[in-house]
Tab-separated table of C-alpha atoms and ligand atoms in Angstrom:
chain	number	residue	atom	x	y	z
Y	1	UNK	CA	-13.642	-63.847	-9.177
Y	2	UNK	CA	-13.499	-60.815	-11.357
Y	3	UNK	CA	-13.104	-57.671	-9.420
Y	4	UNK	CA	-16.140	-55.483	-9.187
Y	5	UNK	CA	-14.591	-52.398	-10.564
Y	6	UNK	CA	-17.301	-50.149	-11.899
Y	7	UNK	CA	-17.730	-50.564	-15.610
Y	8	UNK	CA	-18.556	-46.909	-16.036
Y	9	UNK	CA	-16.543	-44.600	-13.873
Y	10	UNK	CA	-18.461	-42.097	-11.778
Y	11	UNK	CA	-18.297	-38.650	-13.334
Y	12	UNK	CA	-15.508	-36.724	-11.632
Y	13	UNK	CA	-16.864	-34.342	-8.985
Y	14	UNK	CA	-17.007	-30.730	-10.054
Y	15	UNK	CA	-14.272	-28.692	-8.374
Y	16	UNK	CA	-14.839	-25.355	-10.008
Y	17	UNK	CA	-17.327	-23.458	-12.055
Y	18	UNK	CA	-17.248	-20.592	-14.489
Y	19	UNK	CA	-20.116	-18.122	-14.279
Y	20	UNK	CA	-20.745	-15.792	-17.203
Y	21	UNK	CA	-23.519	-14.255	-19.301
Y	22	UNK	CA	-22.179	-16.211	-22.261
Y	23	UNK	CA	-19.061	-18.290	-21.722
Y	24	UNK	CA	-18.473	-18.424	-25.487
Y	25	UNK	CA	-17.215	-14.836	-25.212
Y	26	UNK	CA	-14.363	-16.167	-23.106
Y	27	UNK	CA	-12.904	-18.980	-25.172
Y	28	UNK	CA	-9.419	-18.515	-23.698
Y	29	UNK	CA	-10.928	-19.102	-20.275
Y	30	UNK	CA	-12.508	-22.335	-21.490
Y	31	UNK	CA	-9.103	-23.483	-22.737
Y	32	UNK	CA	-7.358	-22.581	-19.498
Y	33	UNK	CA	-10.035	-24.199	-17.331
Y	34	UNK	CA	-9.679	-27.394	-19.343
Y	35	UNK	CA	-5.917	-27.287	-19.002
Y	36	UNK	CA	-6.113	-26.791	-15.227
Y	37	UNK	CA	-9.094	-28.970	-14.308
Y	38	UNK	CA	-9.744	-31.405	-17.160
Y	39	UNK	CA	-13.446	-32.261	-16.869
Y	40	UNK	CA	-13.860	-31.320	-13.256
Y	41	UNK	CA	-15.547	-28.019	-13.942
Y	42	UNK	CA	-18.903	-26.744	-15.096
Y	43	UNK	CA	-20.397	-23.595	-16.524
Y	44	UNK	CA	-23.407	-21.577	-15.394
Y	45	UNK	CA	-25.161	-18.319	-16.224
Y	46	UNK	CA	-25.549	-15.622	-13.556
Y	47	UNK	CA	-29.186	-16.486	-12.779
Y	48	UNK	CA	-28.732	-20.295	-12.544
Y	49	UNK	CA	-25.623	-19.929	-10.460
Y	50	UNK	CA	-27.532	-18.504	-7.479
Y	51	UNK	CA	-29.653	-21.669	-7.295
Y	52	UNK	CA	-26.639	-23.931	-7.723
Y	53	UNK	CA	-24.593	-22.147	-5.072
Y	54	UNK	CA	-27.376	-22.864	-2.585
Y	55	UNK	CA	-27.288	-26.629	-3.275
Y	56	UNK	CA	-25.271	-29.120	-1.183
Y	57	UNK	CA	-23.224	-30.045	-4.259
Y	58	UNK	CA	-21.682	-26.583	-4.293
Y	59	UNK	CA	-19.827	-27.474	-1.135
Y	60	UNK	CA	-17.166	-29.293	-3.172
Y	61	UNK	CA	-16.323	-26.216	-5.228
Y	62	UNK	CA	-12.828	-24.918	-4.643
Y	63	UNK	CA	-13.471	-21.746	-6.549
Y	64	UNK	CA	-15.706	-20.040	-9.070
Y	65	UNK	CA	-14.413	-17.955	-11.966
Y	66	UNK	CA	-16.825	-15.099	-12.623
Y	67	UNK	CA	-16.211	-13.844	-16.161
Y	68	UNK	CA	-17.618	-10.484	-17.158
Y	69	UNK	CA	-17.157	-7.743	-19.700
Y	70	UNK	CA	-18.170	-4.102	-19.991
Y	71	UNK	CA	-21.778	-5.048	-20.881
Y	72	UNK	CA	-22.232	-6.707	-17.473
Y	73	UNK	CA	-21.482	-3.414	-15.743
Y	74	UNK	CA	-25.075	-2.340	-16.455
Y	75	UNK	CA	-26.232	-4.866	-13.908
Y	76	UNK	CA	-23.352	-4.971	-11.515
Y	77	UNK	CA	-25.621	-5.799	-8.584
Y	78	UNK	CA	-26.405	-9.146	-10.213
Y	79	UNK	CA	-22.722	-10.045	-10.398
Y	80	UNK	CA	-22.269	-8.794	-6.832
Y	81	UNK	CA	-25.047	-11.112	-5.608
Y	82	UNK	CA	-23.305	-14.125	-7.155
Y	83	UNK	CA	-20.032	-13.206	-5.465
Y	84	UNK	CA	-21.745	-12.729	-2.126
Y	85	UNK	CA	-23.541	-16.074	-2.444
Y	86	UNK	CA	-20.228	-17.833	-3.104
Y	87	UNK	CA	-18.514	-16.088	-0.203
Y	88	UNK	CA	-21.385	-17.035	2.100
Y	89	UNK	CA	-20.406	-20.647	1.360
Y	90	UNK	CA	-16.710	-19.853	1.690
Y	91	UNK	CA	-16.002	-20.516	-1.959
Y	92	UNK	CA	-13.134	-18.550	-3.450
Y	93	UNK	CA	-14.046	-16.117	-6.237
Y	94	UNK	CA	-11.728	-15.223	-9.106
Y	95	UNK	CA	-12.984	-12.436	-11.356
Y	96	UNK	CA	-12.108	-12.579	-15.029
Y	97	UNK	CA	-12.541	-9.040	-16.277
Y	98	UNK	CA	-12.662	-7.980	-19.912
Y	99	UNK	CA	-12.674	-4.206	-20.282
Y	100	UNK	CA	-14.291	-3.574	-16.910
Y	101	UNK	CA	-13.888	-0.142	-15.289
Y	102	UNK	CA	-11.789	0.220	-12.124
Y	103	UNK	CA	-14.837	1.465	-10.210
Y	104	UNK	CA	-16.791	-1.698	-11.080
Y	105	UNK	CA	-13.818	-3.865	-10.107
Y	106	UNK	CA	-13.519	-1.978	-6.866
Y	107	UNK	CA	-17.187	-2.631	-6.118
Y	108	UNK	CA	-16.873	-6.347	-6.873
Y	109	UNK	CA	-13.749	-6.704	-4.738
Y	110	UNK	CA	-15.787	-5.097	-1.968
Y	111	UNK	CA	-18.517	-7.667	-2.554
Y	112	UNK	CA	-15.880	-10.210	-1.625
Y	113	UNK	CA	-14.077	-11.315	-4.818
Y	114	UNK	CA	-10.708	-12.749	-3.811
Y	115	UNK	CA	-8.686	-12.078	-6.927
Y	116	UNK	CA	-9.024	-10.768	-10.426
Y	117	UNK	CA	-7.344	-11.530	-13.712
Y	118	UNK	CA	-7.702	-9.395	-16.838
Y	119	UNK	CA	-9.107	-10.916	-20.025
Y	120	UNK	CA	-7.631	-11.862	-22.522
Y	121	UNK	CA	-5.856	-13.995	-19.952
Y	122	UNK	CA	-2.103	-13.502	-19.803
Y	123	UNK	CA	-0.108	-16.738	-20.077
Y	124	UNK	CA	-0.308	-18.693	-16.828
Y	125	UNK	CA	-2.402	-15.993	-15.077
Y	126	UNK	CA	-5.367	-18.243	-14.327
Y	127	UNK	CA	-3.102	-20.975	-12.981
Y	128	UNK	CA	-1.344	-18.444	-10.712
Y	129	UNK	CA	-4.666	-17.111	-9.437
Y	130	UNK	CA	-5.982	-20.624	-8.750
Y	131	UNK	CA	-2.808	-21.497	-6.916
Y	132	UNK	CA	-2.910	-18.302	-4.854
Y	133	UNK	CA	-6.507	-18.884	-3.870
Y	134	UNK	CA	-6.500	-22.603	-3.227
Y	135	UNK	CA	-3.186	-23.196	-1.522
Y	136	UNK	CA	-2.938	-23.045	2.252
Y	137	UNK	CA	-2.142	-19.494	3.380
Y	138	UNK	CA	1.588	-18.810	3.354
Y	139	UNK	CA	3.341	-17.908	6.571
Y	140	UNK	CA	3.883	-14.243	5.867
Y	141	UNK	CA	6.050	-13.610	8.916
Y	142	UNK	CA	8.578	-15.847	7.217
Y	143	UNK	CA	8.698	-13.416	4.352
Y	144	UNK	CA	10.190	-10.944	6.770
Y	145	UNK	CA	12.323	-13.521	8.536
Y	146	UNK	CA	13.848	-14.541	5.248
Y	147	UNK	CA	14.986	-10.999	4.874
Y	148	UNK	CA	16.674	-11.020	8.232
Y	149	UNK	CA	13.871	-9.297	10.143
Y	150	UNK	CA	13.410	-11.044	13.468
Y	151	UNK	CA	10.001	-12.598	14.042
Y	152	UNK	CA	7.815	-10.396	16.108
Y	153	UNK	CA	6.250	-11.443	19.322
Y	154	UNK	CA	2.588	-11.744	18.456
Y	155	UNK	CA	1.445	-10.837	21.913
Y	156	UNK	CA	3.392	-7.607	21.850
Y	157	UNK	CA	1.859	-4.381	20.598
Y	158	UNK	CA	4.722	-2.054	19.686
Y	159	UNK	CA	2.453	0.947	19.736
Y	160	UNK	CA	4.593	2.641	17.107
Y	161	UNK	CA	5.010	6.329	16.446
Y	162	UNK	CA	3.473	7.547	13.196
Y	163	UNK	CA	5.534	9.965	11.094
Y	164	UNK	CA	3.749	11.240	8.008
Y	165	UNK	CA	5.444	13.209	5.221
Y	166	UNK	CA	3.419	15.424	2.883
Y	167	UNK	CA	4.903	17.546	0.114
Y	168	UNK	CA	2.851	20.725	-0.115
Y	169	UNK	CA	3.999	21.251	-3.700
Y	170	UNK	CA	5.088	18.671	-6.279
Y	171	UNK	CA	8.723	17.578	-6.098
Y	172	UNK	CA	9.532	19.243	-2.777
Y	173	UNK	CA	11.331	16.106	-1.591
Y	174	UNK	CA	8.677	14.392	0.543
Y	175	UNK	CA	9.440	10.879	-0.696
Y	176	UNK	CA	13.183	11.497	-0.367
Y	177	UNK	CA	12.648	12.467	3.267
Y	178	UNK	CA	10.358	9.474	3.917
Y	179	UNK	CA	12.895	6.992	2.527
Y	180	UNK	CA	15.937	8.431	4.230
Y	181	UNK	CA	14.275	9.159	7.551
Y	182	UNK	CA	12.995	5.585	7.719
Y	183	UNK	CA	16.408	4.195	6.819
Y	184	UNK	CA	18.220	6.344	9.402
Y	185	UNK	CA	15.760	5.283	12.109
Y	186	UNK	CA	16.162	1.618	11.189
Y	187	UNK	CA	19.962	1.997	11.383
Y	188	UNK	CA	20.164	4.161	14.483
Y	189	UNK	CA	20.853	1.596	17.161
Y	190	UNK	CA	22.927	-1.412	16.166
Y	191	UNK	CA	22.159	-3.365	19.344
Y	192	UNK	CA	18.458	-2.726	19.588
Y	193	UNK	CA	17.316	-1.413	16.224
Y	194	UNK	CA	13.822	-0.016	16.221
Y	195	UNK	CA	11.460	-1.745	13.824
Y	196	UNK	CA	10.606	0.730	11.103
Y	197	UNK	CA	8.358	0.472	8.069
Y	198	UNK	CA	7.220	2.733	5.258
Y	199	UNK	CA	3.657	2.878	3.945
Y	200	UNK	CA	3.534	4.516	0.516
Y	201	UNK	CA	0.046	5.980	0.400
Y	202	UNK	CA	0.687	8.006	-2.741
Y	203	UNK	CA	-1.573	5.527	-4.527
Y	204	UNK	CA	-1.177	7.134	-7.929
Y	205	UNK	CA	2.447	8.207	-8.230
Y	206	UNK	CA	4.115	6.554	-5.257
Y	207	UNK	CA	7.863	6.483	-5.764
Y	208	UNK	CA	9.179	4.696	-2.677
Y	209	UNK	CA	9.506	1.458	-4.654
Y	210	UNK	CA	11.704	3.274	-7.190
Y	211	UNK	CA	13.777	5.032	-4.523
Y	212	UNK	CA	14.455	1.697	-2.774
Y	213	UNK	CA	14.560	-0.488	-5.874
Y	214	UNK	CA	11.666	-2.682	-4.805
Y	215	UNK	CA	9.071	-4.495	-6.904
Y	216	UNK	CA	5.453	-3.393	-6.632
Y	217	UNK	CA	3.504	-6.432	-5.621
Y	218	UNK	CA	-0.029	-7.423	-6.611
Y	219	UNK	CA	-0.481	-8.343	-2.975
Y	220	UNK	CA	-0.818	-4.619	-2.168
Y	221	UNK	CA	-3.968	-4.384	-4.272
Y	222	UNK	CA	-5.295	-7.537	-2.595
Y	223	UNK	CA	-4.601	-6.043	0.817
Y	224	UNK	CA	-6.268	-2.741	-0.072
Y	225	UNK	CA	-9.277	-4.570	-1.505
Y	226	UNK	CA	-9.962	-6.324	1.751
Y	227	UNK	CA	-8.571	-4.137	4.471
Y	228	UNK	CA	-11.402	-5.068	6.813
Y	229	UNK	CA	-9.630	-8.427	7.183
Y	230	UNK	CA	-6.164	-6.964	7.798
Y	231	UNK	CA	-3.966	-8.550	10.438
Y	232	UNK	CA	-0.226	-8.574	11.053
Y	233	UNK	CA	0.294	-11.478	8.696
Y	234	UNK	CA	-1.664	-9.922	5.827
Y	235	UNK	CA	0.309	-6.689	6.207
Y	236	UNK	CA	3.662	-8.475	6.347
Y	237	UNK	CA	2.710	-10.539	3.310
Y	238	UNK	CA	2.065	-7.454	1.201
Y	239	UNK	CA	5.352	-5.802	2.188
Y	240	UNK	CA	8.794	-6.113	0.624
Y	241	UNK	CA	11.972	-5.516	2.560
Y	242	UNK	CA	14.803	-3.210	1.569
Y	243	UNK	CA	18.314	-3.915	2.788
Y	244	UNK	CA	17.201	-6.583	5.245
Y	245	UNK	CA	15.821	-4.078	7.675
Y	246	UNK	CA	13.199	-1.834	6.140
Y	247	UNK	CA	9.833	-3.358	5.191
Y	248	UNK	CA	7.851	-1.251	2.750
Y	249	UNK	CA	4.242	-1.336	1.688
Y	250	UNK	CA	4.770	0.060	-1.803
Y	251	UNK	CA	2.060	1.822	-3.752
Y	252	UNK	CA	-0.017	-0.648	-5.803
Y	253	UNK	CA	1.352	-1.813	-9.142
Y	254	UNK	CA	-1.290	0.198	-11.042
Y	255	UNK	CA	-2.339	3.694	-10.069
Y	256	UNK	CA	-5.638	3.794	-8.268
Y	257	UNK	CA	-7.980	6.574	-7.198
Y	258	UNK	CA	-7.248	7.847	-3.704
Y	259	UNK	CA	-10.835	7.198	-2.664
Y	260	UNK	CA	-10.224	3.509	-3.259
Y	261	UNK	CA	-9.324	3.636	0.418
Y	262	UNK	CA	-11.828	4.952	2.918
Y	263	UNK	CA	-10.948	6.703	6.158
Y	264	UNK	CA	-11.749	3.468	8.016
Y	265	UNK	CA	-9.442	1.511	5.708
Y	266	UNK	CA	-6.561	3.860	6.414
Y	267	UNK	CA	-7.243	3.760	10.138
Y	268	UNK	CA	-7.166	-0.041	10.102
Y	269	UNK	CA	-3.948	-0.070	8.079
Y	270	UNK	CA	-2.156	2.373	10.385
Y	271	UNK	CA	-3.383	0.585	13.493
Y	272	UNK	CA	-1.996	-2.688	12.215
Y	273	UNK	CA	1.318	-1.113	11.261
Y	274	UNK	CA	1.619	0.510	14.694
Y	275	UNK	CA	1.132	-2.842	16.366
Y	276	UNK	CA	4.054	-4.291	14.451
Y	277	UNK	CA	6.531	-1.422	14.200
Y	278	UNK	CA	8.135	1.174	16.446
Y	279	UNK	CA	8.054	3.770	13.681
Y	280	UNK	CA	5.554	3.919	10.848
Y	281	UNK	CA	6.663	6.369	8.161
Y	282	UNK	CA	3.901	7.345	5.735
Y	283	UNK	CA	4.471	8.992	2.355
Y	284	UNK	CA	1.326	11.010	1.644
Y	285	UNK	CA	-0.041	12.079	-1.741
Y	286	UNK	CA	0.368	15.741	-2.633
Y	287	UNK	CA	-3.396	16.217	-2.928
Y	288	UNK	CA	-5.621	16.601	0.082
Y	289	UNK	CA	-7.769	13.479	0.126
Y	290	UNK	CA	-10.632	12.229	2.237
Y	291	UNK	CA	-8.239	10.425	4.569
Y	292	UNK	CA	-5.634	13.195	4.994
Y	293	UNK	CA	-7.498	14.097	8.162
Y	294	UNK	CA	-7.348	10.474	9.318
Y	295	UNK	CA	-3.569	10.392	8.960
Y	296	UNK	CA	-3.236	13.777	10.660
Y	297	UNK	CA	-5.110	12.456	13.661
Y	298	UNK	CA	-3.088	9.238	13.740
Y	299	UNK	CA	0.271	10.972	13.254
Y	300	UNK	CA	2.642	11.880	16.045
Y	301	UNK	CA	4.463	14.216	13.709
Y	302	UNK	CA	3.148	15.329	10.332
Y	303	UNK	CA	5.976	16.763	8.230
Y	304	UNK	CA	4.832	19.292	5.655
Y	305	UNK	CA	7.577	19.866	3.100
Y	306	UNK	CA	8.039	23.238	1.462
Y	307	UNK	CA	10.727	25.049	-0.449
Y	308	UNK	CA	11.692	28.671	-0.398
Y	309	UNK	CA	9.473	29.742	-3.292
Y	310	UNK	CA	6.118	31.322	-3.948
Y	311	UNK	CA	4.358	28.105	-5.013
Y	312	UNK	CA	5.185	26.371	-1.704
Y	313	UNK	CA	4.223	29.453	0.290
Y	314	UNK	CA	0.833	29.714	-1.413
Y	315	UNK	CA	0.082	26.021	-1.042
Y	316	UNK	CA	1.161	26.137	2.596
Y	317	UNK	CA	-1.268	29.000	3.130
Y	318	UNK	CA	-4.125	26.957	1.654
Y	319	UNK	CA	-3.109	23.952	3.733
Y	320	UNK	CA	-3.030	25.965	6.953
Y	321	UNK	CA	-6.423	27.539	6.174
Y	322	UNK	CA	-7.934	24.095	5.616
Y	323	UNK	CA	-6.507	22.826	8.891
Y	324	UNK	CA	-7.938	25.778	10.778
Y	325	UNK	CA	-11.317	25.732	9.035
Y	326	UNK	CA	-11.792	22.040	9.745
Y	327	UNK	CA	-10.431	22.300	13.258
Y	328	UNK	CA	-7.669	19.787	12.536
Y	329	UNK	CA	-4.735	19.208	14.881
Y	330	UNK	CA	-2.334	21.685	13.262
Y	331	UNK	CA	-0.004	21.493	16.258
Y	332	UNK	CA	1.191	18.129	14.936
Y	333	UNK	CA	2.383	19.664	11.689
Y	334	UNK	CA	6.089	20.350	11.490
Y	335	UNK	CA	7.069	22.409	8.487
Y	336	UNK	CA	10.300	21.343	6.848
Y	337	UNK	CA	12.112	23.613	4.436
Y	338	UNK	CA	13.864	21.467	1.857
Y	339	UNK	CA	16.830	22.604	-0.233
Y	340	UNK	CA	17.393	25.204	2.443
Y	341	UNK	CA	20.067	27.743	1.601
Y	342	UNK	CA	23.309	27.557	3.549
Y	343	UNK	CA	23.348	29.123	6.974
Y	344	UNK	CA	25.955	31.587	5.837
Y	345	UNK	CA	23.627	33.007	3.193
Y	346	UNK	CA	22.313	35.957	5.151
Y	347	UNK	CA	19.836	37.219	2.575
Y	348	UNK	CA	18.298	33.752	2.378
Y	349	UNK	CA	17.970	33.673	6.159
Y	350	UNK	CA	15.960	36.855	5.914
Y	351	UNK	CA	13.702	35.288	3.288
Y	352	UNK	CA	13.121	32.179	5.429
Y	353	UNK	CA	12.197	34.396	8.353
Y	354	UNK	CA	9.746	36.386	6.254
Y	355	UNK	CA	8.146	33.237	4.845
Y	356	UNK	CA	7.696	31.830	8.358
Y	357	UNK	CA	6.252	35.095	9.650
Y	358	UNK	CA	3.848	35.576	6.775
Y	359	UNK	CA	2.513	32.042	7.267
Y	360	UNK	CA	2.667	32.334	11.049
Y	361	UNK	CA	4.548	29.054	11.364
Y	362	UNK	CA	7.910	27.880	12.680
Y	363	UNK	CA	10.303	27.032	9.919
Y	364	UNK	CA	13.171	25.656	11.929
Y	365	UNK	CA	13.564	22.248	10.349
Y	366	UNK	CA	15.953	22.987	7.513
Y	367	UNK	CA	17.078	20.273	5.121
Y	368	UNK	CA	20.145	21.030	3.051
Y	369	UNK	CA	20.366	20.962	-0.686
Y	370	UNK	CA	22.217	17.722	-1.378
Y	371	UNK	CA	22.831	18.403	-5.058
Y	372	UNK	CA	22.819	15.788	-7.773
Y	373	UNK	CA	23.854	12.989	-5.434
Y	374	UNK	CA	20.350	12.942	-3.987
Y	375	UNK	CA	18.686	12.212	-7.304
Y	376	UNK	CA	21.447	9.739	-8.142
Y	377	UNK	CA	20.885	7.876	-4.856
Y	378	UNK	CA	17.153	7.766	-5.578
Y	379	UNK	CA	17.775	6.538	-9.107
Y	380	UNK	CA	20.091	3.828	-7.789
Y	381	UNK	CA	17.410	2.731	-5.352
Y	382	UNK	CA	19.592	3.367	-2.313
Y	383	UNK	CA	19.278	5.505	0.806
Y	384	UNK	CA	21.775	8.360	1.069
Y	385	UNK	CA	23.483	6.686	4.029
Y	386	UNK	CA	24.503	3.896	1.657
Y	387	UNK	CA	25.064	5.864	-1.534
Y	388	UNK	CA	26.604	9.095	-0.222
Y	389	UNK	CA	27.137	8.981	3.546
Y	390	UNK	CA	28.605	12.446	3.770
Y	391	UNK	CA	25.951	14.224	1.779
Y	392	UNK	CA	24.687	17.298	3.665
Y	393	UNK	CA	21.032	16.253	3.260
Y	394	UNK	CA	21.889	12.873	4.771
Y	395	UNK	CA	23.478	14.561	7.782
Y	396	UNK	CA	20.369	16.684	8.358
Y	397	UNK	CA	18.041	13.708	8.116
Y	398	UNK	CA	20.276	11.652	10.400
Y	399	UNK	CA	20.118	14.435	12.982
Y	400	UNK	CA	16.332	14.532	12.696
Y	401	UNK	CA	16.133	10.736	13.082
Y	402	UNK	CA	18.325	10.880	16.165
Y	403	UNK	CA	16.105	13.451	17.843
Y	404	UNK	CA	12.928	11.511	16.991
Y	405	UNK	CA	14.478	8.322	18.320
Y	406	UNK	CA	15.457	10.006	21.569
Y	407	UNK	CA	12.007	11.509	22.069
Y	408	UNK	CA	10.410	8.170	21.369
Y	409	UNK	CA	12.773	6.254	23.655
Y	410	UNK	CA	12.061	8.747	26.461
Y	411	UNK	CA	8.314	8.286	25.944
Y	412	UNK	CA	8.565	4.511	25.945
Y	413	UNK	CA	10.619	4.418	29.141
Y	414	UNK	CA	8.275	6.922	30.825
Y	415	UNK	CA	5.239	4.803	29.921
I	1	ATP	N1	17.478	18.297	-0.461
I	1	ATP	C1	17.578	17.882	-1.722
I	1	ATP	N2	18.697	18.156	-2.433
I	1	ATP	C2	18.820	17.766	-3.722
I	1	ATP	N3	17.896	17.108	-4.407
I	1	ATP	C3	16.748	16.801	-3.764
I	1	ATP	C4	16.526	17.158	-2.401
I	1	ATP	N4	15.321	16.723	-2.019
I	1	ATP	C5	14.779	16.108	-3.108
I	1	ATP	N5	15.637	16.142	-4.155
I	1	ATP	C6	15.378	15.613	-5.505
I	1	ATP	O1	14.198	16.258	-5.967
I	1	ATP	C7	13.376	15.386	-6.720
I	1	ATP	C8	11.980	15.317	-6.104
I	1	ATP	O2	12.050	14.679	-4.844
I	1	ATP	P1	10.899	13.712	-4.306
I	1	ATP	O3	10.453	12.786	-5.346
I	1	ATP	O4	11.383	13.185	-3.013
I	1	ATP	O5	9.766	14.812	-4.060
I	1	ATP	P2	8.210	14.542	-3.747
I	1	ATP	O6	7.765	15.729	-2.938
I	1	ATP	O7	8.022	13.213	-3.171
I	1	ATP	O8	7.628	14.640	-5.208
I	1	ATP	P3	6.190	14.146	-5.756
I	1	ATP	O9	5.357	15.384	-5.760
I	1	ATP	O10	6.518	13.648	-7.114
I	1	ATP	O11	5.700	13.087	-4.821
I	1	ATP	C9	14.093	14.040	-6.713
I	1	ATP	O12	14.821	13.960	-7.912
I	1	ATP	C10	15.040	14.128	-5.537
I	1	ATP	O13	16.190	13.342	-5.754
I	2	MG	MG1	6.679	11.702	-3.698
């Protein structure tokens, strides 16, 4: 008997859908969707999509690709509603954005979009996004393990100490201190090394990735776009590890406005980092931003970097006034004088004393001028301990790390 194979095959179930005002404006997307899904995809306008997403059929969708251009920004709420409807059904959303402003993208990521790809689509970008969104979540802890970082005990909260570094004038050496302090802390105890990480929160000009020769990963933007969902795995996944012992959350690949992160976002990020690390070193932007206060409150020590010059002194004065006016915890701030003159330079000692007195601060943390080697180490993407062990700046930072480690160890054993 002839087999009863269907004469006409059932149409393949739809696995994905593009949603756009007019899909013909996105012909490269049509090509890529065909290449990735053959006939298993459909196309809808914004209005129809809301009805479709409510139907039982939508359950089979693996993702939707919402394609928009600048003209759709006039009715961003409409696009937002589509994204929210898809998320309510746990369908992944990939935004395809042609000339869309960062603020609009920010809003749509907040509505719940999972990923975005610029249009015209770069080669392979849609495939990568589909793979990222539809594969089972990776085991991010492994990312760290692969770099030699031991797996953390999930039940253990390390309750880390937060050390923030803020340059009060451009180029005063804040990022150099952040990198080298973190490295010294991570290297301080061979038997029981503390777990140390760096968060580069200089979202516009962050240089930690350069100073440690690390790539800036797209995953940072993804993490920042959905910080409400942060957990240890999401944080570990967005980090890259330098020298097998120093995980870094670099600044995002593209500069972003500092108010991309809210105070709550930064609180959630620091809380998560503290759970996973003994020391959380934060490189702050030079500008005062809406979450500077948040970091000040979270910090155990907040290093404010200055140099012996008028510009630093004037900025320090403004900074101190702001702290006092807003009733911020200025006792946490430790002023560090970078490129400090040698101890034997008596006239310079007098100038340091006068600067401290006029600002009414202690200026006892002096970091030596390390000369050209410091910039060379930064340019080579290496900490000073690796590039120039005997550099005077390295010795000062090592001493500082040792004292912080001792204080922290004493606190932990007293607890
Ligand atoms: N103590 C030092 N001795 C010699 N060179 C230094 C010292 N500290 C920093 N530098 C050099 O000064 C430059 C600026 O340092 P860095 O980028 O760390 O400053 P920053 O405060 O983070 O600057 P930005 O305002 O750009 O964030 C770098 O080239 C660095 O190598
Ligand atoms: Mg910097």
